[in-house]
Structures are given as C-alpha cells and as structure tokens.
Short mmCIF file of C-alpha atoms and ligand atoms in Angstrom, two decimals:
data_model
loop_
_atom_site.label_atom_id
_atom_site.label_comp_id
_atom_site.label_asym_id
_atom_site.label_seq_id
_atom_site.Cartn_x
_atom_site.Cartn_y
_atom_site.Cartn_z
CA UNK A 255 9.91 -1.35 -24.30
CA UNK A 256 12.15 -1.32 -21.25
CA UNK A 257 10.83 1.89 -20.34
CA UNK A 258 6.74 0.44 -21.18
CA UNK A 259 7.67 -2.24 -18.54
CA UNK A 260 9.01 0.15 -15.32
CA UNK A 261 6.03 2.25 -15.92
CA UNK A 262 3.68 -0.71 -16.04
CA UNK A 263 5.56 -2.08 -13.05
CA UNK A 264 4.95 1.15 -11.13
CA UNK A 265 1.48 1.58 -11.54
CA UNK A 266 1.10 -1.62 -10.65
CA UNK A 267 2.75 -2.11 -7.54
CA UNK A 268 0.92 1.19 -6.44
CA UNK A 269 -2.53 0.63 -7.79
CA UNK A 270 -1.96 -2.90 -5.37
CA UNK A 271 -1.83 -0.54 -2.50
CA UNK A 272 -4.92 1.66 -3.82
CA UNK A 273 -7.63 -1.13 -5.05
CA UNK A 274 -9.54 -2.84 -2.33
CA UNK A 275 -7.90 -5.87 -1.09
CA UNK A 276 -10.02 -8.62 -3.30
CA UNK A 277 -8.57 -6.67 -6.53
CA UNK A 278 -5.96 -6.32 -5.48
CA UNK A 279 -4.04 -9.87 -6.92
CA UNK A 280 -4.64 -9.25 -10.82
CA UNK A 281 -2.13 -5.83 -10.16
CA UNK A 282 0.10 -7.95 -8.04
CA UNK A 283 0.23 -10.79 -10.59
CA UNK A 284 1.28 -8.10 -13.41
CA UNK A 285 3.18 -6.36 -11.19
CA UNK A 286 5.59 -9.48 -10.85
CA UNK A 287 5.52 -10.54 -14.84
CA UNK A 288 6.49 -6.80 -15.39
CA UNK A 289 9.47 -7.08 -12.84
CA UNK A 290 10.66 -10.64 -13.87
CA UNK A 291 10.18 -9.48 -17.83
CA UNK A 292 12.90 -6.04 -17.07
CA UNK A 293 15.27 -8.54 -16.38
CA UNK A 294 14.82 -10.80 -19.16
CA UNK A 295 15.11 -7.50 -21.60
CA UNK A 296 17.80 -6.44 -19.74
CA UNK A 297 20.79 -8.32 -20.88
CA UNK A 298 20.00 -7.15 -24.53
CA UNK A 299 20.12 -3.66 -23.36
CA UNK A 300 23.64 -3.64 -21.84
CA UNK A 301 24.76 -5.68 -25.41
CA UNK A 302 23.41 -3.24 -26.97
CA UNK A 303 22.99 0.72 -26.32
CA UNK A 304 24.19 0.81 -22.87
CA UNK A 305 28.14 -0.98 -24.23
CA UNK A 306 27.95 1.95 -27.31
CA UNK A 307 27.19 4.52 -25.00
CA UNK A 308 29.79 3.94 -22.72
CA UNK A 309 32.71 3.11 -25.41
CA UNK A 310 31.57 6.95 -26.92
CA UNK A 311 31.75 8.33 -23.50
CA UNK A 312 27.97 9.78 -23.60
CA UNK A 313 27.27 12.24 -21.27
CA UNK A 314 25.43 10.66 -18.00
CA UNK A 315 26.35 6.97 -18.44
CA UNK A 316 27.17 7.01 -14.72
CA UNK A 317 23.27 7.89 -14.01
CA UNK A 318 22.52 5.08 -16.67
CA UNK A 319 24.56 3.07 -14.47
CA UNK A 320 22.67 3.62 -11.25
CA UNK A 321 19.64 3.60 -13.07
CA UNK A 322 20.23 -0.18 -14.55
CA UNK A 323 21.08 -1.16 -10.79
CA UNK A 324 18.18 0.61 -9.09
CA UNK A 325 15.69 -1.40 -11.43
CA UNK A 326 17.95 -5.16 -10.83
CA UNK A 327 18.38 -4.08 -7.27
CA UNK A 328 14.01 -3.42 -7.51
CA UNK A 329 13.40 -6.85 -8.91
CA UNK A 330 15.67 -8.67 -7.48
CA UNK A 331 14.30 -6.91 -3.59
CA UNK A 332 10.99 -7.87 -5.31
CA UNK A 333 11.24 -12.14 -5.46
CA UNK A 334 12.78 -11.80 -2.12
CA UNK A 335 9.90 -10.67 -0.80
CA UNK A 336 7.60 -12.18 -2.60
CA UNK A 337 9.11 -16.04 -1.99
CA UNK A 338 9.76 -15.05 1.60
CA UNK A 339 13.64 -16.02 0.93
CA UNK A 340 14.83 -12.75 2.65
CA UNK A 341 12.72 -10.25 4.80
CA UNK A 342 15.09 -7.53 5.06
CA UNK A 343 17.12 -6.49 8.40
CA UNK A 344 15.15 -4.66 11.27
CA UNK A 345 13.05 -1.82 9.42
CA UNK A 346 15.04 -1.93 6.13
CA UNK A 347 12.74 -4.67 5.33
CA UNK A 348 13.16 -6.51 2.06
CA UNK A 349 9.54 -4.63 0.54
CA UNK A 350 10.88 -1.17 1.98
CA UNK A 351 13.85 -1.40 -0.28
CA UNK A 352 12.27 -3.08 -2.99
CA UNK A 353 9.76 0.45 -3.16
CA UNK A 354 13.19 2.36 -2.68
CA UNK A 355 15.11 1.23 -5.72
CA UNK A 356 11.75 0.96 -7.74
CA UNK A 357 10.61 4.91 -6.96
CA UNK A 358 14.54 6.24 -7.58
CA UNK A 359 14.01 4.98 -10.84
CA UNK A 360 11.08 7.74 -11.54
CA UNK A 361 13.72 10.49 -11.89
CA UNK A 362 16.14 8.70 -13.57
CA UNK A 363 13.48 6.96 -16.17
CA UNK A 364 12.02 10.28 -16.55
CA UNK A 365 16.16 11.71 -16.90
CA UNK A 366 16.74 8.81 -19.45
CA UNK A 367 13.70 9.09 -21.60
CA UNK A 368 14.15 12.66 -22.03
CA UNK A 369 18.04 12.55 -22.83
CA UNK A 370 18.25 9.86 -25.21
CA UNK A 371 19.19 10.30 -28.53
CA UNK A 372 16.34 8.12 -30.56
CA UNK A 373 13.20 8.76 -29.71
CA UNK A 374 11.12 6.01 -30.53
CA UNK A 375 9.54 6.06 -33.85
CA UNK A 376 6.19 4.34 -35.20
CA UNK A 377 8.03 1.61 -36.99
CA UNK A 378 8.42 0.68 -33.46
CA UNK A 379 5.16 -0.43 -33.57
CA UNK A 380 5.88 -2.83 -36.18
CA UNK A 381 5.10 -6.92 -36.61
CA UNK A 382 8.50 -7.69 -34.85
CA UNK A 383 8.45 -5.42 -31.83
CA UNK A 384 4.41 -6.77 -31.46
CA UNK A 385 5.49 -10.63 -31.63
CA UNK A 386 9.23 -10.11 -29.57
CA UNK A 387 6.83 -8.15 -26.58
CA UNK A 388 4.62 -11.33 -27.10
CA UNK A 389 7.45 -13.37 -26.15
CA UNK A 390 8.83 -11.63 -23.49
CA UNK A 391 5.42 -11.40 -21.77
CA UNK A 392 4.71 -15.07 -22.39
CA UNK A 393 8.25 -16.01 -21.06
CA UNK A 394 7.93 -13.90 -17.95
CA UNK A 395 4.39 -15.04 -17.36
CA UNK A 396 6.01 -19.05 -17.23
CA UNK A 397 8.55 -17.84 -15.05
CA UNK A 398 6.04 -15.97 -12.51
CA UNK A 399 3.71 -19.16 -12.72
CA UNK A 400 6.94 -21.67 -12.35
CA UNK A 401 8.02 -19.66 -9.21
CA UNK A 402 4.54 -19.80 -7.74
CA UNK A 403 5.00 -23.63 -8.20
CA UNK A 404 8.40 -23.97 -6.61
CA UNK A 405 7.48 -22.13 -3.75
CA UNK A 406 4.45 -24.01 -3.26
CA UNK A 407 5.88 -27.07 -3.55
CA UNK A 408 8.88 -26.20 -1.14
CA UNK A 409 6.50 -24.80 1.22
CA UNK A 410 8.30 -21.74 1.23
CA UNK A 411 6.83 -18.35 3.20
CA UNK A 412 5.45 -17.66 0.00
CA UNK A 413 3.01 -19.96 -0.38
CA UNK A 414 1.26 -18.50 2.36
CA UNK A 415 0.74 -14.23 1.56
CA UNK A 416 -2.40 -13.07 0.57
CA UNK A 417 -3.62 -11.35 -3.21
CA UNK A 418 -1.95 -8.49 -2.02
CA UNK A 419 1.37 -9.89 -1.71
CA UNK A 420 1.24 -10.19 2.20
CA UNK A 421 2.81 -12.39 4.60
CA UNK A 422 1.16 -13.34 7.30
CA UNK A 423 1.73 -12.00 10.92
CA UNK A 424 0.62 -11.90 14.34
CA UNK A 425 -2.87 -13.48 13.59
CA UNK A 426 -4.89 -13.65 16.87
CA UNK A 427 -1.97 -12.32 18.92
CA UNK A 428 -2.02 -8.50 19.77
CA UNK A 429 1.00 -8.29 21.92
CA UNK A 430 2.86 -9.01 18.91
CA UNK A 431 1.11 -7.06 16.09
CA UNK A 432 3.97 -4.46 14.63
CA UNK A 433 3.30 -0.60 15.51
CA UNK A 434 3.44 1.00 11.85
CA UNK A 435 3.09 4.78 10.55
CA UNK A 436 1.87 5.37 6.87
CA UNK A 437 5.13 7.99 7.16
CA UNK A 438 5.98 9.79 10.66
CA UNK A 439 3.12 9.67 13.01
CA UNK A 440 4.02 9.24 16.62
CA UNK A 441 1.51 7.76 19.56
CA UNK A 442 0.35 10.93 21.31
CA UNK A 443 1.63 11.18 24.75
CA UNK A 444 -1.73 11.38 26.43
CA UNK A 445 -4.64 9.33 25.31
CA UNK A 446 -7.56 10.60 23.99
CA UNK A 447 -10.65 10.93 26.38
CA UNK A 448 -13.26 11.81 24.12
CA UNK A 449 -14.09 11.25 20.66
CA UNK A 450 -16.33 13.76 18.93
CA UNK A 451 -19.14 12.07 16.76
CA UNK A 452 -20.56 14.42 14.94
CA UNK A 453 -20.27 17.17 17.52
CA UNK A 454 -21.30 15.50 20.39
CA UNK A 455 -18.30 13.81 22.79
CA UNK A 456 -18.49 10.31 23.64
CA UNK A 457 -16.72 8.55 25.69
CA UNK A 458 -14.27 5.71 24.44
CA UNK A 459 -15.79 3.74 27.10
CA UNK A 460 -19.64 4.57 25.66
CA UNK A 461 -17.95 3.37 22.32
CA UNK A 462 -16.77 0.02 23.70
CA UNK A 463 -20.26 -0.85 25.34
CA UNK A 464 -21.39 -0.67 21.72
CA UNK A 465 -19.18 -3.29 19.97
CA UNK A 466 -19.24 -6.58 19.27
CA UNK A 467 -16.53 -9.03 17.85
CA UNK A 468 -15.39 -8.59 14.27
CA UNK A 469 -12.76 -11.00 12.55
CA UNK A 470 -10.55 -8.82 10.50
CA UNK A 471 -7.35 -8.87 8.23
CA UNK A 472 -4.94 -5.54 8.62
CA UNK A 473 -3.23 -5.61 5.63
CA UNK A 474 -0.30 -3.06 5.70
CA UNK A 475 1.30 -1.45 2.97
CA UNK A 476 4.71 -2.47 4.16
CA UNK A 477 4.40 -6.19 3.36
CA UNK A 478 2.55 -7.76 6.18
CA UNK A 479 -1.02 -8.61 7.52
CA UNK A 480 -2.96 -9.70 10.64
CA UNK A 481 -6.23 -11.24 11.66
CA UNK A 482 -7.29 -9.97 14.90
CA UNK A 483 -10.74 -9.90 16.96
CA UNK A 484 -11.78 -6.71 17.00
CA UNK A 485 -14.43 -5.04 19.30
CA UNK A 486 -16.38 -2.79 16.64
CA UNK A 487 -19.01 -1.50 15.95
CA UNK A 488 -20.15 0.67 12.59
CA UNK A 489 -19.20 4.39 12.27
CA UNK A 490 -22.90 4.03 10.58
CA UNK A 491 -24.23 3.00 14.08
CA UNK A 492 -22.46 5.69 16.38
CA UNK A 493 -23.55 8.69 13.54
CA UNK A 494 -27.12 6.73 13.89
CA UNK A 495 -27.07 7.52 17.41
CA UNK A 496 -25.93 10.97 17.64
CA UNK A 497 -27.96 12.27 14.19
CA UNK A 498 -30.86 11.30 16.89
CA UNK A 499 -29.32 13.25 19.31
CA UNK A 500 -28.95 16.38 17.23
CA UNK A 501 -30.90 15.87 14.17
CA UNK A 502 -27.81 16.75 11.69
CA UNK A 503 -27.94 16.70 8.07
CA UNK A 504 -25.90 14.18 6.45
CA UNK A 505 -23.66 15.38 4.17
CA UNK A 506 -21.65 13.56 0.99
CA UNK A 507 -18.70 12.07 3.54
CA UNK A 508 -17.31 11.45 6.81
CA UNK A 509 -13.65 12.21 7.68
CA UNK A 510 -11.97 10.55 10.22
CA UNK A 511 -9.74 12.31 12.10
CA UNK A 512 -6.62 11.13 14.70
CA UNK A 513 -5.13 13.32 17.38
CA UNK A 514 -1.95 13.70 15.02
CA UNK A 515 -3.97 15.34 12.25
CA UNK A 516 -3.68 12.34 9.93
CA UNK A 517 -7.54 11.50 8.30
CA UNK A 518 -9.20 9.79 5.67
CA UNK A 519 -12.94 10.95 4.29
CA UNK A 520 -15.32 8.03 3.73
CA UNK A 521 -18.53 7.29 1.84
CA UNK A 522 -21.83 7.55 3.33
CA UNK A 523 -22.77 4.42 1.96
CA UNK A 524 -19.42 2.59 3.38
CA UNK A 525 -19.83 3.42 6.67
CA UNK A 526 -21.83 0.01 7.69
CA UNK A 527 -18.54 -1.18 6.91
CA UNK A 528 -16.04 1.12 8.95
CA UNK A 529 -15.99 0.27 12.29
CA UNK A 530 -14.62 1.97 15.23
CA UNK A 531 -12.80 -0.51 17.36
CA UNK A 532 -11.66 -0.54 21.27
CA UNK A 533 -10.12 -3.70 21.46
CA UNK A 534 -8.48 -6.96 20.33
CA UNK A 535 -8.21 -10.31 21.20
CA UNK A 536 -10.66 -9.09 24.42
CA UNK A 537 -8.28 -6.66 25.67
CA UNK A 538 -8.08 -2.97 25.13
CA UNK A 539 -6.04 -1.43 22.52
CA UNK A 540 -2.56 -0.78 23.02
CA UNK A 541 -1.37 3.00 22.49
CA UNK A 542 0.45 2.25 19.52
CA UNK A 543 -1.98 0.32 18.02
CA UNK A 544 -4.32 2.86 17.89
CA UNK A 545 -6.04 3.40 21.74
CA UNK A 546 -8.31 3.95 22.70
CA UNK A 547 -10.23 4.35 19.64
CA UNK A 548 -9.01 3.03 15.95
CA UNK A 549 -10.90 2.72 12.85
CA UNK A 550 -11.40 -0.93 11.48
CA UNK A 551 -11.70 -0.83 8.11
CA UNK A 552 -12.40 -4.46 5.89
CA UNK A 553 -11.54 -4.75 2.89
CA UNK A 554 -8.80 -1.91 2.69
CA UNK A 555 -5.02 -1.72 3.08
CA UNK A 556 -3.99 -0.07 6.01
CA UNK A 557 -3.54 3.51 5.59
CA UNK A 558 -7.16 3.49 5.84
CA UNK A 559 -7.07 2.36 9.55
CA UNK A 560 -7.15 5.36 11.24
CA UNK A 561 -5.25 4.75 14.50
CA UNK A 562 -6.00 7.98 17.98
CA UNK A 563 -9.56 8.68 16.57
CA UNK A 564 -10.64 11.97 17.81
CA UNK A 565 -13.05 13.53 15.88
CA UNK A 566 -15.68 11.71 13.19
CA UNK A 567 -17.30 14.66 11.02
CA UNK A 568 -19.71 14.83 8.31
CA UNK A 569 -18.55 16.63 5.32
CA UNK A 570 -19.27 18.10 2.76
CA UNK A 571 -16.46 17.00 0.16
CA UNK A 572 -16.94 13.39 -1.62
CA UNK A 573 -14.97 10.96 -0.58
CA UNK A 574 -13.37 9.86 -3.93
CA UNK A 575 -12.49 14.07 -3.48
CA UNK A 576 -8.97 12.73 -1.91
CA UNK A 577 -5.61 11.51 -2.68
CA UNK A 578 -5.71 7.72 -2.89
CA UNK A 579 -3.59 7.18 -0.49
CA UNK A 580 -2.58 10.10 2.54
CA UNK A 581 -0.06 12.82 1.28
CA UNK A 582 1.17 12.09 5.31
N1 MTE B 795 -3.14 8.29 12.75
C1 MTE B 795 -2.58 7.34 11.97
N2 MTE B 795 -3.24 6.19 11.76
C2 MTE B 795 -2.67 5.21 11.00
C3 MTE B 795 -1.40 5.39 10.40
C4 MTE B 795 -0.73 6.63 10.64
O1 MTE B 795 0.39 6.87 10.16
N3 MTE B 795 -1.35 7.57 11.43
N4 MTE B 795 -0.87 4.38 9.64
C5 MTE B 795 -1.79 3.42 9.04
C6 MTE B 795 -1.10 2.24 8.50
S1 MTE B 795 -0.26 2.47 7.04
C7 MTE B 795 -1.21 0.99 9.05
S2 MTE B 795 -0.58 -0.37 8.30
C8 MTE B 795 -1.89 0.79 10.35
C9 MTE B 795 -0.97 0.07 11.32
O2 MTE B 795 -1.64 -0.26 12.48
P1 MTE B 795 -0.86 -0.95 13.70
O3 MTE B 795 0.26 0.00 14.11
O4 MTE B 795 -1.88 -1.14 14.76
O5 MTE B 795 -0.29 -2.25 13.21
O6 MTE B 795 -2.29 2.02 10.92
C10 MTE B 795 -2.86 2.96 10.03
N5 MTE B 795 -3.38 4.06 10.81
MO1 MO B 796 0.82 0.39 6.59
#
C-alpha cells in the first residue's frame, strides 16, 4: 500500500504541473492526502518489515534506510511549503527539495519493489486491506482539511497560494518578479532584433504597437506566481497579419521558438489565447524576463511562457505530439 501511495503521490504532484491551472487543485488536494497518509502508514512499516529486515541483516537495508528518509524528508519538505512555515534558503527552496527527495525515491521504490521478498498476493485485495486503506485515506483526508483550517485561521502564508499550490509573489511589481529557467537556459547576451512570424521578420517594436493590456497570473513550477500587466497581443493576431502578407497554409500547430533553442508547439485553436508580450507594468521587458519578446500564456504553468521569442512557425506536428512538459 505504501508503495500505491508514492506512486499516487508522484503522479500527482506532476500531473499539478501538466493540467491547466483551474484543474489543477483536485491533483494538488490528493497530492497532499497521499503525502500526509505515507506518514501515517509509516510507523507500522518500521514495526514491522523494516525492524525484521534489519535484525536478519537483509541485503540493502542501508538503501531501505535512505529510501524511508527520502519519502519523510518529501513530506515533511511538502507541509513546509505548502503552510508557508519554511521557504527554503536562497535557491534550495523548500518545493525544490521537496521534488528532490520525492523523485530519488523513483529508483529506490522501483529498487525496493523489485527486491523484496513477498510479492504481493491477491488476498491482498481482501475485506481488511479494502476497509484499513479506507481508514487511512479518511484519516489523512481530516488531517489535510484540519491543516487547511489552522492555517486559515492563523493567517499563515498558506492561506493565500493558489489551486496549484502557489504562493503569491511580485504581483504588479516587475522589478521584483524572480528570473527562472525550466532547467539551464541563460539570457542571451544580445537581444533579439527580429522575430520571425511565419517567415516574415517583424520588428519587436511592430509587435509592441500591437498590444494592449492583459492581467495575467505566471504561475511557475517552482512554487511561486505573479500577476503582472502585460502588453499582448494574440499569436492568432500577428499569424492573422502575416498569413495576409504571404498567404500561408495553416498547418496543425505553431511552435514557439526562443533564441536558446527552448520551444513549445501550440494548438491552432489556442492561439487567441497565447499572447506575445513586450512589456509589464508599462515598461519594457527586462532581459531576463524574457525581452524583448515573451510568450504570455493564461491558463498554463510556466514552462509554457516562452521567454527570447525568435521565431513563431506553423507546423506540421500536433501539438498534443510533445512531451508535457520540455525535456530542457
Ligand atoms: N526560453 C525559455 N523560456 C522560459 C523558460 C526557459 O527555461 N527558457 N522557463 C519557463 C519557466 S519554467 C518559467 S516559470 C518562466 C519564468 O519567467 P520569468 O523568469 O520572467 O519569471 O519562464 C518560462 N520561459
Ligand atoms: Mo517555472
């Protein structure tokens, strides 16, 4: 059952990343039961098979050891995010370690699964194990709802974060939005000066002429989101404009591509709702935030926010023809 619950917590926690923002609070809400309902099972484990394997010296009970501390260290990384009681120390951030202990436990569930002596059997399945999961899924749910309570009531940090499990930064303030990378991308040394739209090159400054003020949430993998005024206008608009120019055909998808390579393909019939932006707050983008040209993308976390947009290019491929979230 132990095993059921980290592999329900880790689909969880990364279908929250992968399902648009408004679905996003059913996998968080699991997510946290799952989490908070390891540790309750926990203390019968180390009673039980974990104290017999040690006293006949199995084989491994050292990575049995680090695996039982990877999945407390996971949960316990977990609530402090989640109430807000600790955010972590510079990047080591409480959510970046809470993804660190919970994906080192893939190898070692996958190590422990296929080493252990019992495999489990259909009487598993029985009336006992279905009414004791019962429990432990009602008990866990009480404690989930009874910490939502007590951090509402306190007013703690957690009261505040979004479905996604969010806390709220920066809103309305650009100067102080963080710079983040889905995993190593660097701000190009020089900006771009034109972004090609379906083969023709337009100038960021032509782009900016075309926006108007959108009120958006970036909602970032890592644990945070923002609400900025964008400038933005809809990738559908700018395609629009140069399909008239060149009388393209239109293809299943549009990727997105930055100067650093990084791109995401997008739905023809999304693209009223992907917006390249300029600006924020009535200034022009910073570098690291994406300038001059950034996608602005409602609705969906923030790998999806293509920052240094060069090139937008119809394609061929559909768009749900892509990892879920960027292999870079
Ligand atoms: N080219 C590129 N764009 C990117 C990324 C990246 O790594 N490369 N990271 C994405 C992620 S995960 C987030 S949260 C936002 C962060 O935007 P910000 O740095 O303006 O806060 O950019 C997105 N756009
Ligand atoms: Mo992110």
């Amino acid at each position: 059952m132990l095993e059921l619950l980290l592999v329900l917590a880790i689909g969880t926690g990364l279908g929250s990343w992968v399902v648009p923002i408004d679905w996003a609070r059913p996998a968080t809400a699991v997510h946290a039961v799952a989490g908070v309902a390891i540790v309750l099972l926990a203390p019968l484990k180390i009673k039980g098979p974990v104290r017999s394997g040690f006293r006949r010296g199995r084989p491994g009970r050292w990575l049995s050891v680090g695996f039982g501390v990877a999945v407390v260290a996971a949960v316990a990384l977990g609530i402090a995010h989640a109430t807000g009681a600790w955010y972590g120390v510079g990047t080591w951030s409480a959510l970046w370690l809470h993804l660190l202990a919970g994906f080192s436990t893939i190898p070692l569930l996958l190590w422990h699964v296929g080493s252990r002596p019992v495999r489990p059997a259909a009487v598993d399945v029985g009336r006992r194990a279905v009414l004791s999961a019962a429990t432990v899924a009602a008990g866990a749910t009480a404690l989930v709802i009874g910490k939502e309570l007590t951090v509402t009531a306190i007013g703690a940090p957690g009261a505040r974060r979004a479905g996604t499990g969010s806390h709220e930064v920066a809103s309305f303030d650009p100067a102080a939005l963080p710079v983040v990378s889905w995993f190593d991308d660097r701000t190009p040394a020089t900006a771009t000066e034109t972004v090609t739209i379906a083969g023709r090159p337009v100038e960021p400054a032509t782009i900016a002429a075309a926006t108007s003020v959108l009120t958006a949430t970036l909602d970032c993998t890592g644990g945070w989101r923002s609400t900025q005024d964008w400038d933005a206008v809809p990738l559908a608009h700018m395609l629009r404009r140069a399909a008239e120019v060149d009388g393209r055909r239109p293809g299943r998808s549009v990727r997105v591509i930055s100067a650093t390579g990084y791109s995401r393909l997008f739905a023809l019939g999304d693209l009223e709702h992907v917006h390249l932006c300029t600006g924020y707050g009535g200034e022009p983008l910073r570098p690291g935030h994406g300038g001059p040209v950034r996608l602005v993308a409602p609705g969906r976390r923030g790998p999806w926010w293509v920052k240094w947009v060069v090139r937008v290019e119809v394609s061929d491929r559909p768009a749900w023809l892509q990892l879920p979230l960027p292999p870079t």
